[in-house]
């Protein structure tokens, strides 16, 4: 069996939603300390809906495929869907990732959560801190 599914290869070779959103109102960035890969997600939220989303990923093919799939899964959806998106859902949508590449999909989940958190902070929207305890930076803590 091939190490990577056709979907992973497709999203790696033809990633969707690559780039920068100049008018983003929520931006989230995460890095993995071990592999050094970095993922940045840009959200444009309008009326509680993700009107647009883009990503920049400096990382492995699985991280690029995960970012691409994750952005496709939340584009046009209510912001609440971005918050409940799990790395398992991203991995399933890609028809699986090798076990040692699961952390690449975790980056996508965390970068999106950070982007939502950034949006809430910019807009002064109240949020449940427990939802973000895994992704809140130390310097964000109050
Ligand atoms: Fe680190 Fe893929 S090897 S994100």
PDB file of C-alpha atoms and ligand atoms in Angstrom:
ATOM      1  CA  UNK A   1       0.000   0.000   0.000  1.00  0.00           C
ATOM      2  CA  UNK A   2       1.268   3.471  -0.799  1.00  0.00           C
ATOM      3  CA  UNK A   3       2.426   5.484   2.183  1.00  0.00           C
ATOM      4  CA  UNK A   4       0.229   8.426   1.200  1.00  0.00           C
ATOM      5  CA  UNK A   5      -3.349   8.376  -0.057  1.00  0.00           C
ATOM      6  CA  UNK A   6      -4.283   9.865  -3.413  1.00  0.00           C
ATOM      7  CA  UNK A   7      -6.043  12.674  -1.582  1.00  0.00           C
ATOM      8  CA  UNK A   8      -2.914  13.571   0.367  1.00  0.00           C
ATOM      9  CA  UNK A   9      -0.894  13.608  -2.846  1.00  0.00           C
ATOM     10  CA  UNK A  10      -3.550  15.690  -4.611  1.00  0.00           C
ATOM     11  CA  UNK A  11      -3.701  18.321  -1.851  1.00  0.00           C
ATOM     12  CA  UNK A  12       0.095  18.349  -1.603  1.00  0.00           C
ATOM     13  CA  UNK A  13       0.564  18.846  -5.346  1.00  0.00           C
ATOM     14  CA  UNK A  14      -2.397  21.183  -5.858  1.00  0.00           C
ATOM     15  CA  UNK A  15      -2.960  22.846  -2.506  1.00  0.00           C
ATOM     16  CA  UNK A  16      -6.184  24.850  -2.205  1.00  0.00           C
ATOM     17  CA  UNK A  17      -6.344  28.294  -0.596  1.00  0.00           C
ATOM     18  CA  UNK A  18      -2.607  29.000  -0.517  1.00  0.00           C
ATOM     19  CA  UNK A  19      -1.499  32.543   0.206  1.00  0.00           C
ATOM     20  CA  UNK A  20      -2.099  35.575   2.353  1.00  0.00           C
ATOM     21  CA  UNK A  21      -5.440  37.268   3.030  1.00  0.00           C
ATOM     22  CA  UNK A  22      -4.649  40.956   3.213  1.00  0.00           C
ATOM     23  CA  UNK A  23      -8.002  41.761   4.815  1.00  0.00           C
ATOM     24  CA  UNK A  24      -7.998  38.865   7.275  1.00  0.00           C
ATOM     25  CA  UNK A  25      -9.599  39.596  10.629  1.00  0.00           C
ATOM     26  CA  UNK A  26      -8.201  36.498  12.330  1.00  0.00           C
ATOM     27  CA  UNK A  27      -4.677  35.112  11.943  1.00  0.00           C
ATOM     28  CA  UNK A  28      -3.214  32.096  13.700  1.00  0.00           C
ATOM     29  CA  UNK A  29       0.292  30.691  13.568  1.00  0.00           C
ATOM     30  CA  UNK A  30       1.727  27.562  15.115  1.00  0.00           C
ATOM     31  CA  UNK A  31       4.999  25.716  14.886  1.00  0.00           C
ATOM     32  CA  UNK A  32       6.130  22.265  15.833  1.00  0.00           C
ATOM     33  CA  UNK A  33       9.264  22.495  17.939  1.00  0.00           C
ATOM     34  CA  UNK A  34      10.525  19.062  16.891  1.00  0.00           C
ATOM     35  CA  UNK A  35      10.290  19.264  13.105  1.00  0.00           C
ATOM     36  CA  UNK A  36      10.477  23.062  12.878  1.00  0.00           C
ATOM     37  CA  UNK A  37       7.492  23.314  10.553  1.00  0.00           C
ATOM     38  CA  UNK A  38       5.289  26.419  10.703  1.00  0.00           C
ATOM     39  CA  UNK A  39       1.679  26.937   9.639  1.00  0.00           C
ATOM     40  CA  UNK A  40      -0.210  30.210   9.378  1.00  0.00           C
ATOM     41  CA  UNK A  41      -3.959  30.495   8.804  1.00  0.00           C
ATOM     42  CA  UNK A  42      -5.788  33.652   7.696  1.00  0.00           C
ATOM     43  CA  UNK A  43      -9.540  33.978   8.254  1.00  0.00           C
ATOM     44  CA  UNK A  44     -11.944  36.532   6.862  1.00  0.00           C
ATOM     45  CA  UNK A  45     -15.042  36.291   9.043  1.00  0.00           C
ATOM     46  CA  UNK A  46     -18.246  38.015   7.970  1.00  0.00           C
ATOM     47  CA  UNK A  47     -21.504  37.735   9.922  1.00  0.00           C
ATOM     48  CA  UNK A  48     -20.208  34.711  11.813  1.00  0.00           C
ATOM     49  CA  UNK A  49     -19.300  32.865   8.626  1.00  0.00           C
ATOM     50  CA  UNK A  50     -15.828  32.101   7.259  1.00  0.00           C
ATOM     51  CA  UNK A  51     -16.139  34.061   4.042  1.00  0.00           C
ATOM     52  CA  UNK A  52     -12.552  33.295   3.046  1.00  0.00           C
ATOM     53  CA  UNK A  53      -9.543  31.427   4.376  1.00  0.00           C
ATOM     54  CA  UNK A  54      -5.956  31.066   3.214  1.00  0.00           C
ATOM     55  CA  UNK A  55      -2.814  29.458   4.538  1.00  0.00           C
ATOM     56  CA  UNK A  56       0.951  29.612   4.384  1.00  0.00           C
ATOM     57  CA  UNK A  57       2.763  26.477   5.449  1.00  0.00           C
ATOM     58  CA  UNK A  58       6.504  26.076   5.666  1.00  0.00           C
ATOM     59  CA  UNK A  59       6.634  22.387   6.235  1.00  0.00           C
ATOM     60  CA  UNK A  60       6.369  18.860   5.010  1.00  0.00           C
ATOM     61  CA  UNK A  61       3.966  17.534   2.391  1.00  0.00           C
ATOM     62  CA  UNK A  62       1.564  16.208   5.020  1.00  0.00           C
ATOM     63  CA  UNK A  63       1.416  19.631   6.667  1.00  0.00           C
ATOM     64  CA  UNK A  64       0.660  21.256   3.309  1.00  0.00           C
ATOM     65  CA  UNK A  65      -2.018  18.658   2.502  1.00  0.00           C
ATOM     66  CA  UNK A  66      -3.505  19.053   6.001  1.00  0.00           C
ATOM     67  CA  UNK A  67      -3.646  22.847   5.680  1.00  0.00           C
ATOM     68  CA  UNK A  68      -5.232  22.601   2.259  1.00  0.00           C
ATOM     69  CA  UNK A  69      -7.876  20.099   3.394  1.00  0.00           C
ATOM     70  CA  UNK A  70      -8.565  21.963   6.659  1.00  0.00           C
ATOM     71  CA  UNK A  71      -9.196  25.228   4.814  1.00  0.00           C
ATOM     72  CA  UNK A  72     -11.548  23.448   2.410  1.00  0.00           C
ATOM     73  CA  UNK A  73     -13.454  21.950   5.345  1.00  0.00           C
ATOM     74  CA  UNK A  74     -14.134  25.328   6.991  1.00  0.00           C
ATOM     75  CA  UNK A  75     -14.509  27.664   4.005  1.00  0.00           C
ATOM     76  CA  UNK A  76     -18.012  29.108   3.818  1.00  0.00           C
ATOM     77  CA  UNK A  77     -18.947  27.457   7.129  1.00  0.00           C
ATOM     78  CA  UNK A  78     -20.035  29.051  10.414  1.00  0.00           C
ATOM     79  CA  UNK A  79     -17.152  30.090  12.652  1.00  0.00           C
ATOM     80  CA  UNK A  80     -18.287  27.486  15.191  1.00  0.00           C
ATOM     81  CA  UNK A  81     -17.365  24.755  12.689  1.00  0.00           C
ATOM     82  CA  UNK A  82     -13.764  26.007  12.687  1.00  0.00           C
ATOM     83  CA  UNK A  83     -13.658  25.620  16.439  1.00  0.00           C
ATOM     84  CA  UNK A  84     -14.882  22.044  16.386  1.00  0.00           C
ATOM     85  CA  UNK A  85     -12.648  20.926  13.515  1.00  0.00           C
ATOM     86  CA  UNK A  86     -10.338  18.234  14.814  1.00  0.00           C
ATOM     87  CA  UNK A  87      -7.131  16.884  13.387  1.00  0.00           C
ATOM     88  CA  UNK A  88      -8.903  13.502  13.184  1.00  0.00           C
ATOM     89  CA  UNK A  89     -11.505  15.031  10.848  1.00  0.00           C
ATOM     90  CA  UNK A  90      -8.723  16.481   8.679  1.00  0.00           C
ATOM     91  CA  UNK A  91      -6.905  13.150   8.616  1.00  0.00           C
ATOM     92  CA  UNK A  92     -10.095  11.252   7.734  1.00  0.00           C
ATOM     93  CA  UNK A  93     -10.898  13.695   4.940  1.00  0.00           C
ATOM     94  CA  UNK A  94      -7.419  12.982   3.553  1.00  0.00           C
ATOM     95  CA  UNK A  95      -8.111   9.225   3.714  1.00  0.00           C
ATOM     96  CA  UNK A  96      -5.507   8.889   6.444  1.00  0.00           C
ATOM     97  CA  UNK A  97      -1.938   9.862   7.231  1.00  0.00           C
ATOM     98  CA  UNK A  98       0.930   7.635   8.362  1.00  0.00           C
ATOM     99  CA  UNK A  99       1.156   7.472  12.172  1.00  0.00           C
ATOM    100  CA  UNK A 100       4.368   9.481  12.300  1.00  0.00           C
ATOM    101  CA  UNK A 101       2.670  12.253  10.278  1.00  0.00           C
ATOM    102  CA  UNK A 102      -0.392  12.726  12.471  1.00  0.00           C
ATOM    103  CA  UNK A 103       1.272  15.698  14.200  1.00  0.00           C
ATOM    104  CA  UNK A 104       1.188  17.525  10.847  1.00  0.00           C
ATOM    105  CA  UNK A 105      -2.630  17.508  10.934  1.00  0.00           C
ATOM    106  CA  UNK A 106      -2.549  18.714  14.544  1.00  0.00           C
ATOM    107  CA  UNK A 107      -0.829  21.873  13.306  1.00  0.00           C
ATOM    108  CA  UNK A 108      -3.869  22.620  11.127  1.00  0.00           C
ATOM    109  CA  UNK A 109      -6.311  22.208  14.010  1.00  0.00           C
ATOM    110  CA  UNK A 110      -4.213  24.431  16.261  1.00  0.00           C
ATOM    111  CA  UNK A 111      -3.510  27.136  13.679  1.00  0.00           C
ATOM    112  CA  UNK A 112      -7.235  27.447  12.931  1.00  0.00           C
ATOM    113  CA  UNK A 113      -8.076  27.645  16.642  1.00  0.00           C
ATOM    114  CA  UNK A 114      -5.483  30.374  17.107  1.00  0.00           C
ATOM    115  CA  UNK A 115      -6.928  32.292  14.156  1.00  0.00           C
ATOM    116  CA  UNK A 116     -10.415  32.111  15.709  1.00  0.00           C
ATOM    117  CA  UNK A 117      -8.997  33.244  19.051  1.00  0.00           C
ATOM    118  CA  UNK A 118      -7.268  36.158  17.308  1.00  0.00           C
ATOM    119  CA  UNK A 119     -10.580  37.088  15.674  1.00  0.00           C
ATOM    120  CA  UNK A 120     -12.397  37.057  19.025  1.00  0.00           C
ATOM    121  CA  UNK A 121      -9.704  39.232  20.586  1.00  0.00           C
ATOM    122  CA  UNK A 122      -9.636  41.740  17.723  1.00  0.00           C
ATOM    123  CA  UNK A 123     -13.419  42.053  17.773  1.00  0.00           C
ATOM    124  CA  UNK A 124     -13.651  42.133  21.571  1.00  0.00           C
ATOM    125  CA  UNK A 125     -15.927  39.082  21.543  1.00  0.00           C
ATOM    126  CA  UNK A 126     -16.326  37.126  24.794  1.00  0.00           C
ATOM    127  CA  UNK A 127     -15.099  33.544  24.507  1.00  0.00           C
ATOM    128  CA  UNK A 128     -14.811  30.416  26.585  1.00  0.00           C
ATOM    129  CA  UNK A 129     -11.143  30.240  27.628  1.00  0.00           C
ATOM    130  CA  UNK A 130     -11.378  26.479  28.107  1.00  0.00           C
ATOM    131  CA  UNK A 131     -11.860  26.047  24.359  1.00  0.00           C
ATOM    132  CA  UNK A 132      -8.447  27.552  23.731  1.00  0.00           C
ATOM    133  CA  UNK A 133      -6.383  26.291  26.630  1.00  0.00           C
ATOM    134  CA  UNK A 134      -4.308  24.064  24.324  1.00  0.00           C
ATOM    135  CA  UNK A 135      -3.392  26.829  21.913  1.00  0.00           C
ATOM    136  CA  UNK A 136      -3.222  30.007  23.960  1.00  0.00           C
ATOM    137  CA  UNK A 137       0.334  31.424  24.004  1.00  0.00           C
ATOM    138  CA  UNK A 138       1.919  32.257  27.337  1.00  0.00           C
ATOM    139  CA  UNK A 139       2.083  35.907  26.419  1.00  0.00           C
ATOM    140  CA  UNK A 140      -1.650  35.842  25.685  1.00  0.00           C
ATOM    141  CA  UNK A 141      -2.500  34.636  29.179  1.00  0.00           C
ATOM    142  CA  UNK A 142      -3.973  37.157  31.507  1.00  0.00           C
TER     143      UNK A 142
HETATM  144 FE1  LIG B   1       6.308  18.344  11.073  1.00  0.00          FE
HETATM  145 FE2  LIG B   1       4.961  17.410   9.043  1.00  0.00          FE
HETATM  146  S1  LIG B   1       6.890  16.695   9.737  1.00  0.00           S
HETATM  147  S2  LIG B   1       4.516  19.145  10.233  1.00  0.00           S
END
